[in-house]
Short mmCIF file of N, CA, C and O in Angstrom, two decimals:
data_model
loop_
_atom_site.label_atom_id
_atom_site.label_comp_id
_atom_site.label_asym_id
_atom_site.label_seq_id
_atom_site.Cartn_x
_atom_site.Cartn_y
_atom_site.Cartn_z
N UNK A 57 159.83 123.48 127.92
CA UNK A 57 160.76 122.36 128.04
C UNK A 57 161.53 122.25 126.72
O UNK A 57 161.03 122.28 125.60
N UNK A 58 163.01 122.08 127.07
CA UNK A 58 163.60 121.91 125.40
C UNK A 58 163.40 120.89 124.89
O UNK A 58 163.14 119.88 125.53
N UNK A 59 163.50 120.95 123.46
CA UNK A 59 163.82 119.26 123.18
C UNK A 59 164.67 118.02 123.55
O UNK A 59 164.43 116.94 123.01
N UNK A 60 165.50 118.14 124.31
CA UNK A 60 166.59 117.15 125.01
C UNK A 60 165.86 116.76 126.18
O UNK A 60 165.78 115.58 126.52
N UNK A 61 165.29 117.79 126.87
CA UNK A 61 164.41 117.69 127.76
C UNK A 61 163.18 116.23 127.92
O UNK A 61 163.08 115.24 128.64
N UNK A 62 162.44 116.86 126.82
CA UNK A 62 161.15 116.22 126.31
C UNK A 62 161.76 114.63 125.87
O UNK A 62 161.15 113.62 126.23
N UNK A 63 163.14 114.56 124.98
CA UNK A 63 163.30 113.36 124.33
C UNK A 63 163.50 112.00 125.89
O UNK A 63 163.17 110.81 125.97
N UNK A 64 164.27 113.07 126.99
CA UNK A 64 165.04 112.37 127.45
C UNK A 64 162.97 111.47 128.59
O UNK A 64 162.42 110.38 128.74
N UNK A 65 162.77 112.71 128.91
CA UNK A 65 160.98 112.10 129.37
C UNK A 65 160.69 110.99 128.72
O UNK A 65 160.63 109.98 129.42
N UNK A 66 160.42 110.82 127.20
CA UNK A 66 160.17 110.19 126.52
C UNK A 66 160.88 108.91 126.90
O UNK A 66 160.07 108.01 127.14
N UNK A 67 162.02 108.58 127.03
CA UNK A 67 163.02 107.24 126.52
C UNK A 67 162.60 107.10 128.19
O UNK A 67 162.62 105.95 128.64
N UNK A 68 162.33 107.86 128.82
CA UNK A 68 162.04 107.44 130.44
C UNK A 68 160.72 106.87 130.49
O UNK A 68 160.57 105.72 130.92
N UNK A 69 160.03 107.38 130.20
CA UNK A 69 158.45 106.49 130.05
C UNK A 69 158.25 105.38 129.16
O UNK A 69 157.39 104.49 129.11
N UNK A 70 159.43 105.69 128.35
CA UNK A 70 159.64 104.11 127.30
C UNK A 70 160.44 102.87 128.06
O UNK A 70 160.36 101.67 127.81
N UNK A 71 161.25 103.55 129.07
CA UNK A 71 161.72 102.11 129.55
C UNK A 71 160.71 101.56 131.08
O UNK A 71 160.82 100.51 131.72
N UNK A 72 159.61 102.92 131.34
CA UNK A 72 159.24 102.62 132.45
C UNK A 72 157.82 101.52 132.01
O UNK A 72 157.15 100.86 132.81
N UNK A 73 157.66 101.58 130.63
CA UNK A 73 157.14 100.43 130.16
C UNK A 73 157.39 99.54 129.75
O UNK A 73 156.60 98.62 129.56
N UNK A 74 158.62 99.52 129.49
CA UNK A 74 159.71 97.90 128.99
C UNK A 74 160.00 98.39 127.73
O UNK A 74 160.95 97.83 127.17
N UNK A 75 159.38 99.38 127.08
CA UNK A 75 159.74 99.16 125.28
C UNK A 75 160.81 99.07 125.14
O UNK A 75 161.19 98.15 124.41
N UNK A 76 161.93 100.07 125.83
CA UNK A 76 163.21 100.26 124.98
C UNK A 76 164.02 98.77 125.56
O UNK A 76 165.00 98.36 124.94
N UNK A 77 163.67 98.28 126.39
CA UNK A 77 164.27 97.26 126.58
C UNK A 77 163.26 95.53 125.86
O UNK A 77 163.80 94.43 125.84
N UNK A 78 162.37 95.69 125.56
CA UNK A 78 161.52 94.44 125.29
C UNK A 78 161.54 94.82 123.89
O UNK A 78 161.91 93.80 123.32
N UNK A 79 161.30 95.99 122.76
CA UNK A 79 161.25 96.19 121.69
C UNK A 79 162.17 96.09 120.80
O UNK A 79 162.93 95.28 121.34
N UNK A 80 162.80 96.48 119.39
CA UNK A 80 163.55 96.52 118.83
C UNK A 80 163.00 97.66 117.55
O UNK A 80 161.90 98.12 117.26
N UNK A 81 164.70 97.89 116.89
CA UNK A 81 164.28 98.83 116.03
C UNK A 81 163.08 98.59 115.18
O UNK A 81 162.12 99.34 115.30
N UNK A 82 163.04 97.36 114.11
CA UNK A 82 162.27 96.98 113.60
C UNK A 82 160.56 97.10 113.96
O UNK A 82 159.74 97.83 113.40
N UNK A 83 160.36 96.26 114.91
CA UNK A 83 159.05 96.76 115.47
C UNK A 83 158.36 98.48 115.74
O UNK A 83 157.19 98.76 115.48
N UNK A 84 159.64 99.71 116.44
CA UNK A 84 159.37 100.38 116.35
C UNK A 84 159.48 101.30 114.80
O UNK A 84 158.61 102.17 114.76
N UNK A 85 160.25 101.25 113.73
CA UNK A 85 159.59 101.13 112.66
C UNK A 85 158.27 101.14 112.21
O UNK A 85 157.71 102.04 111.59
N UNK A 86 157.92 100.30 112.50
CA UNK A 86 156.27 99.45 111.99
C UNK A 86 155.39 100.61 112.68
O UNK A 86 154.33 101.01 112.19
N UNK A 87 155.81 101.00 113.60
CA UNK A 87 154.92 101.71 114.76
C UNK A 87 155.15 103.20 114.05
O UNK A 87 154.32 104.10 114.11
N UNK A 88 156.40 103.28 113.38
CA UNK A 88 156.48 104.71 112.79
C UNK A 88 155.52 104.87 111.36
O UNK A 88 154.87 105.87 111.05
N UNK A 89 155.62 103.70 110.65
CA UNK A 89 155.16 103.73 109.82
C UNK A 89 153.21 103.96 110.11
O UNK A 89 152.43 104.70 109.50
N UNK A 90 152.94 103.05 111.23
CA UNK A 90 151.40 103.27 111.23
C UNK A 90 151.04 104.81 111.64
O UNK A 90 150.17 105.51 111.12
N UNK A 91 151.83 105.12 112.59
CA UNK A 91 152.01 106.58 112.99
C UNK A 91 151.70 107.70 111.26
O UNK A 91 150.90 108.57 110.91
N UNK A 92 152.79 107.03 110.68
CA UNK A 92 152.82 107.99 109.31
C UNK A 92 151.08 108.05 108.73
O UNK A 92 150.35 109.05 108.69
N UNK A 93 150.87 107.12 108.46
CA UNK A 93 149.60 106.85 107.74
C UNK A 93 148.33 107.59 108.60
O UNK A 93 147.59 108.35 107.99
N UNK A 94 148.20 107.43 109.48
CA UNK A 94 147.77 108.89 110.57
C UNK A 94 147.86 110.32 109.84
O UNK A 94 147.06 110.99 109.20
N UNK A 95 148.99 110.47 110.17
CA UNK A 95 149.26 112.01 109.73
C UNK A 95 149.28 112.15 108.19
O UNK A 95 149.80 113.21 107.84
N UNK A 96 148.77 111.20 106.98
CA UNK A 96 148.71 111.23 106.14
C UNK A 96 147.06 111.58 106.15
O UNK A 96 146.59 112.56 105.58
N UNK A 97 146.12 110.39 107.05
CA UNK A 97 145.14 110.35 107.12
C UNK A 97 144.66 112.28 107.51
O UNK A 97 143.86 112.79 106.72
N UNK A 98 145.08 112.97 108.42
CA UNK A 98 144.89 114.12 109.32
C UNK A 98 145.51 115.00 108.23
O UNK A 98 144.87 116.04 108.40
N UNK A 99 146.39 115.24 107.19
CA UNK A 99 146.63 116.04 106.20
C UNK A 99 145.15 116.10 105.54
O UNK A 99 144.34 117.03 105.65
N UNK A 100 144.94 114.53 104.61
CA UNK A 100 143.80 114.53 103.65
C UNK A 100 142.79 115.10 104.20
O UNK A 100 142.02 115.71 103.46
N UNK A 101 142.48 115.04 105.80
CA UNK A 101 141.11 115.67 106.73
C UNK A 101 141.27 117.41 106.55
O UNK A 101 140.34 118.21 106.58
N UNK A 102 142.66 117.72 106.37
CA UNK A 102 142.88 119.27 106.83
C UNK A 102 142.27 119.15 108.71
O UNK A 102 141.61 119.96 109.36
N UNK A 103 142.77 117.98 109.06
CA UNK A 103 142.66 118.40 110.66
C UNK A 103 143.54 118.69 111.81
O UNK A 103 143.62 117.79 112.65
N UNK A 104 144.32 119.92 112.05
CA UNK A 104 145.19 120.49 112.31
C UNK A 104 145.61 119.07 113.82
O UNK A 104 146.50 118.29 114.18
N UNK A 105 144.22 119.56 114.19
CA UNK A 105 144.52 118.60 115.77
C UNK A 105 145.47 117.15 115.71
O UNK A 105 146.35 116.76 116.46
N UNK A 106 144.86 116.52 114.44
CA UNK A 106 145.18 115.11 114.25
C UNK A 106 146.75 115.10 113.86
O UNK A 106 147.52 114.25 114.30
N UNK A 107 147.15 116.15 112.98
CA UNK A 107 148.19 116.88 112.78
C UNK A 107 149.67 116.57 113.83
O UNK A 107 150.78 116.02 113.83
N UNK A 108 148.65 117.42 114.73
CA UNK A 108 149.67 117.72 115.93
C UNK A 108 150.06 116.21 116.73
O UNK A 108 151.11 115.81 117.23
N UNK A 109 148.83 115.66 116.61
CA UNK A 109 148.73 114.41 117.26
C UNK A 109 150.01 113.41 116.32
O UNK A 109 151.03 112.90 116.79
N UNK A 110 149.70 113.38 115.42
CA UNK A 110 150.57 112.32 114.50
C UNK A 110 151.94 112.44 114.82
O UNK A 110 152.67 111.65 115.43
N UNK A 111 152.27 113.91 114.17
CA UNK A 111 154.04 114.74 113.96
C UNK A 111 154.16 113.82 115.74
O UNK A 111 154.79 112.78 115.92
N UNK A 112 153.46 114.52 116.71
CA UNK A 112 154.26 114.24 117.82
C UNK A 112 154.21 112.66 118.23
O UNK A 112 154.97 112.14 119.06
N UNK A 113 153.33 112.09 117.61
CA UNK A 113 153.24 110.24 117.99
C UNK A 113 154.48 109.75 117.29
O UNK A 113 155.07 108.80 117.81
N UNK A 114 155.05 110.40 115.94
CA UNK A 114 155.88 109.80 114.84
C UNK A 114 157.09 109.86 115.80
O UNK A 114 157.64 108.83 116.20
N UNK A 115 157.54 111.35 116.21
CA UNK A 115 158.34 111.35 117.25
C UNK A 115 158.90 110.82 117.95
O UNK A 115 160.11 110.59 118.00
N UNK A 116 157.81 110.44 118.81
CA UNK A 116 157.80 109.19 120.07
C UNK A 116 157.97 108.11 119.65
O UNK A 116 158.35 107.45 120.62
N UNK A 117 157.94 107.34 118.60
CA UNK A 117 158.29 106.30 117.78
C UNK A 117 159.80 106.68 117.36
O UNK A 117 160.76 105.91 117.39
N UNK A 118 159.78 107.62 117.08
CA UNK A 118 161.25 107.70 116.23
C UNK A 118 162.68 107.81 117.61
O UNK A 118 163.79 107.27 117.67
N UNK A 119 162.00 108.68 118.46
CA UNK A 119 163.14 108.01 120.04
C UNK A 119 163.24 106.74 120.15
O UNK A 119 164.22 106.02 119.96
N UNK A 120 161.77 106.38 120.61
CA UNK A 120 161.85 104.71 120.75
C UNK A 120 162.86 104.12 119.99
O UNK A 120 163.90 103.67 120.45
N UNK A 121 162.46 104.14 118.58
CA UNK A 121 163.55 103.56 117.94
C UNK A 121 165.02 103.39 117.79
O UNK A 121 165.73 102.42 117.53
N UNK A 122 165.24 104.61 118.03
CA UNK A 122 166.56 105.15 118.51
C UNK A 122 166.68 104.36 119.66
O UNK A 122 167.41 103.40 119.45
N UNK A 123 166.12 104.43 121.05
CA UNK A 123 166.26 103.70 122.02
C UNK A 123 166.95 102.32 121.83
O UNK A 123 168.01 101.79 122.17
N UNK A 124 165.86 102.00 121.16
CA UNK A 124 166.09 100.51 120.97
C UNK A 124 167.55 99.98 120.30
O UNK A 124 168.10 98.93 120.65
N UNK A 125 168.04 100.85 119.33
CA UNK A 125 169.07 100.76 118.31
C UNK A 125 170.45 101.10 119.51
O UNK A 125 171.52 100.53 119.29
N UNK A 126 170.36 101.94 120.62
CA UNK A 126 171.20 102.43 121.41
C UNK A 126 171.86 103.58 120.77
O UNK A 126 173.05 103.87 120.77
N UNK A 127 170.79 104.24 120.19
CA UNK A 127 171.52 105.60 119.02
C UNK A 127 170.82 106.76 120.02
O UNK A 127 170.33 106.60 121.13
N UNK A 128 170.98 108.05 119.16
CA UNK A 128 170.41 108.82 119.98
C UNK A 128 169.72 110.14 118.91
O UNK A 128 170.48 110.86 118.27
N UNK A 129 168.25 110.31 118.86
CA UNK A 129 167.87 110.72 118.06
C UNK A 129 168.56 112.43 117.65
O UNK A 129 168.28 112.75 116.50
N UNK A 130 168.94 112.91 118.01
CA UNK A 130 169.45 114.04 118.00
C UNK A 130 170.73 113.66 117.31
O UNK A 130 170.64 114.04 116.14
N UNK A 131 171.84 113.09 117.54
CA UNK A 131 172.84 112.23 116.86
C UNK A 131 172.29 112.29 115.59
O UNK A 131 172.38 113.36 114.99
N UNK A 132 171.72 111.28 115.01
CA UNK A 132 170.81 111.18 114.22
C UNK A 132 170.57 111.94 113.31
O UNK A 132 171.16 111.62 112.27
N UNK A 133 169.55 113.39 113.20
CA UNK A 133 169.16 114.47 113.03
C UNK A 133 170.78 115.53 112.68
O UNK A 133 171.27 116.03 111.67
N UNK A 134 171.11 115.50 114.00
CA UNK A 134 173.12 116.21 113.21
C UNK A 134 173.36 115.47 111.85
O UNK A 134 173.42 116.20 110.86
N UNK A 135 173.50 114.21 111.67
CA UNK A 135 173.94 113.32 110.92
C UNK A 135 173.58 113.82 109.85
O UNK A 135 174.33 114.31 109.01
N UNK A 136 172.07 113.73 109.76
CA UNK A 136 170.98 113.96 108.34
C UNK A 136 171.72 115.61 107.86
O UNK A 136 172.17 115.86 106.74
N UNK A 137 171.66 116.53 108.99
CA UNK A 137 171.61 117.78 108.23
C UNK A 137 173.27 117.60 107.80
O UNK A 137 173.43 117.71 106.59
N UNK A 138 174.38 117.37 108.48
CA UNK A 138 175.42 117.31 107.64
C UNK A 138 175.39 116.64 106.57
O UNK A 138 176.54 116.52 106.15
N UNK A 139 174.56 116.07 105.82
CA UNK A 139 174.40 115.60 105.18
C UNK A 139 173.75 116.28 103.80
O UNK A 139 174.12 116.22 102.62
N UNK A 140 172.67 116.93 104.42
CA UNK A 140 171.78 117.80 103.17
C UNK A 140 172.27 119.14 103.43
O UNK A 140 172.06 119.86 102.46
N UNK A 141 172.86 119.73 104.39
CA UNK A 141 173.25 121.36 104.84
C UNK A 141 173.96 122.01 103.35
O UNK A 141 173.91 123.20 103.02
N UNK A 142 174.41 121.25 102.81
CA UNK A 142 175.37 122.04 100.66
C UNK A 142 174.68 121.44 99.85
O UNK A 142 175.07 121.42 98.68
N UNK A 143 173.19 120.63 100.31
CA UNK A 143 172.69 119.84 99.12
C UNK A 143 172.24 121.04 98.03
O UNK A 143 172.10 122.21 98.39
N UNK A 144 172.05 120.66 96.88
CA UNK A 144 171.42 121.85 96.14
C UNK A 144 170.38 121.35 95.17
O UNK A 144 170.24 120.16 94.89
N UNK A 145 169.57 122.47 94.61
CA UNK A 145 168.34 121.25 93.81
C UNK A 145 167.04 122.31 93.92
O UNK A 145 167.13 123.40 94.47
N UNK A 146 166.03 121.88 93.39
CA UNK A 146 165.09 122.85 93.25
C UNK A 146 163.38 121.95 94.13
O UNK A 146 163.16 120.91 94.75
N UNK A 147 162.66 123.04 93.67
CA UNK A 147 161.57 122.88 94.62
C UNK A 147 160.10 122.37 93.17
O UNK A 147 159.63 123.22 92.41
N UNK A 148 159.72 121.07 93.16
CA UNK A 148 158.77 121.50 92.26
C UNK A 148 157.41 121.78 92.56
O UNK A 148 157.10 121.76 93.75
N UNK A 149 156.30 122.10 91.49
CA UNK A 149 155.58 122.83 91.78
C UNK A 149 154.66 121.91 92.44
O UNK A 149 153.52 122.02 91.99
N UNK A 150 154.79 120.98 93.44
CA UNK A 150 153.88 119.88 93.90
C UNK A 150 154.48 120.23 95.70
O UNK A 150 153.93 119.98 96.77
N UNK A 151 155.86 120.93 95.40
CA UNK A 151 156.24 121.17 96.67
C UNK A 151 157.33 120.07 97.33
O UNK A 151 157.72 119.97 98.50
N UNK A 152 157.55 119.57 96.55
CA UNK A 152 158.91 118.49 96.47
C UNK A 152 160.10 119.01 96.37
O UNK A 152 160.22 119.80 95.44
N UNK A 153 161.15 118.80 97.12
CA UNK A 153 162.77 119.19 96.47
C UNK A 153 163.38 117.51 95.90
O UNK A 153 163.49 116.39 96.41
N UNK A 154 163.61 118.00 94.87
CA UNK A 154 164.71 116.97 94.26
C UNK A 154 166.04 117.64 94.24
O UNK A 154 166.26 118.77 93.80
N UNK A 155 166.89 116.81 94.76
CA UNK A 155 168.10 117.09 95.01
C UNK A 155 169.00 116.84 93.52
O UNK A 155 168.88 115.93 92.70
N UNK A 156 169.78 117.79 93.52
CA UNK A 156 170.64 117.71 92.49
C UNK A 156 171.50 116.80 92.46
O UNK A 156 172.13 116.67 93.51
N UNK A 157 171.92 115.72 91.12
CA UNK A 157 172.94 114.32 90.98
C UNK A 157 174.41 114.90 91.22
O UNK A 157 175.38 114.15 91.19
#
């Protein structure tokens, strides 16, 4: 299944529960953020499963959100990379890029 595919499932099972219509960005936020702390938790474990579980829960939060906003996560994602696609900057040894001023 592609990703347009999968997103569009997603925003369908989100309204077939009310979120995208009863929720708002904000709340789903909050939901991204607990999501994060998960996959922070499943890094520190080295537990691949929990891993998979998180990246794809953060996801599903991050449509939602979109939902809610009336944006569209893919939109979105174009946006970001035109954005960083000529950024330039280095990698440090912690595995960070800092972008050049």
């Amino acid at each position: 299944m592609s990703y347009a595919q999968t997103e569009m499932k997603v925003v369908q099972w989100g309204e077939a529960r009310g979120i995208v219509q009863n929720s708002n960005p904000k709340a789903q936020a909050k939901k991204t953020a607990e999501e994060l702390q998960e996959l922070f938790d499943a890094i520190e474990a080295n537990d691949k499963e929990a891993m998979i579980d998180a990246y794809g829960d953060i996801l599903v939060t991050l449509v939602m959100g979109c939902a809610t906003a009336d944006l569209d996560l893919v939109t979105c994602f174009n946006h970001a990379y035109d954005q960083i696609k000529d950024r330039k900057g280095y990698l440090t040894p912690e595995g960070i890029f800092v972008k050049e001023s």
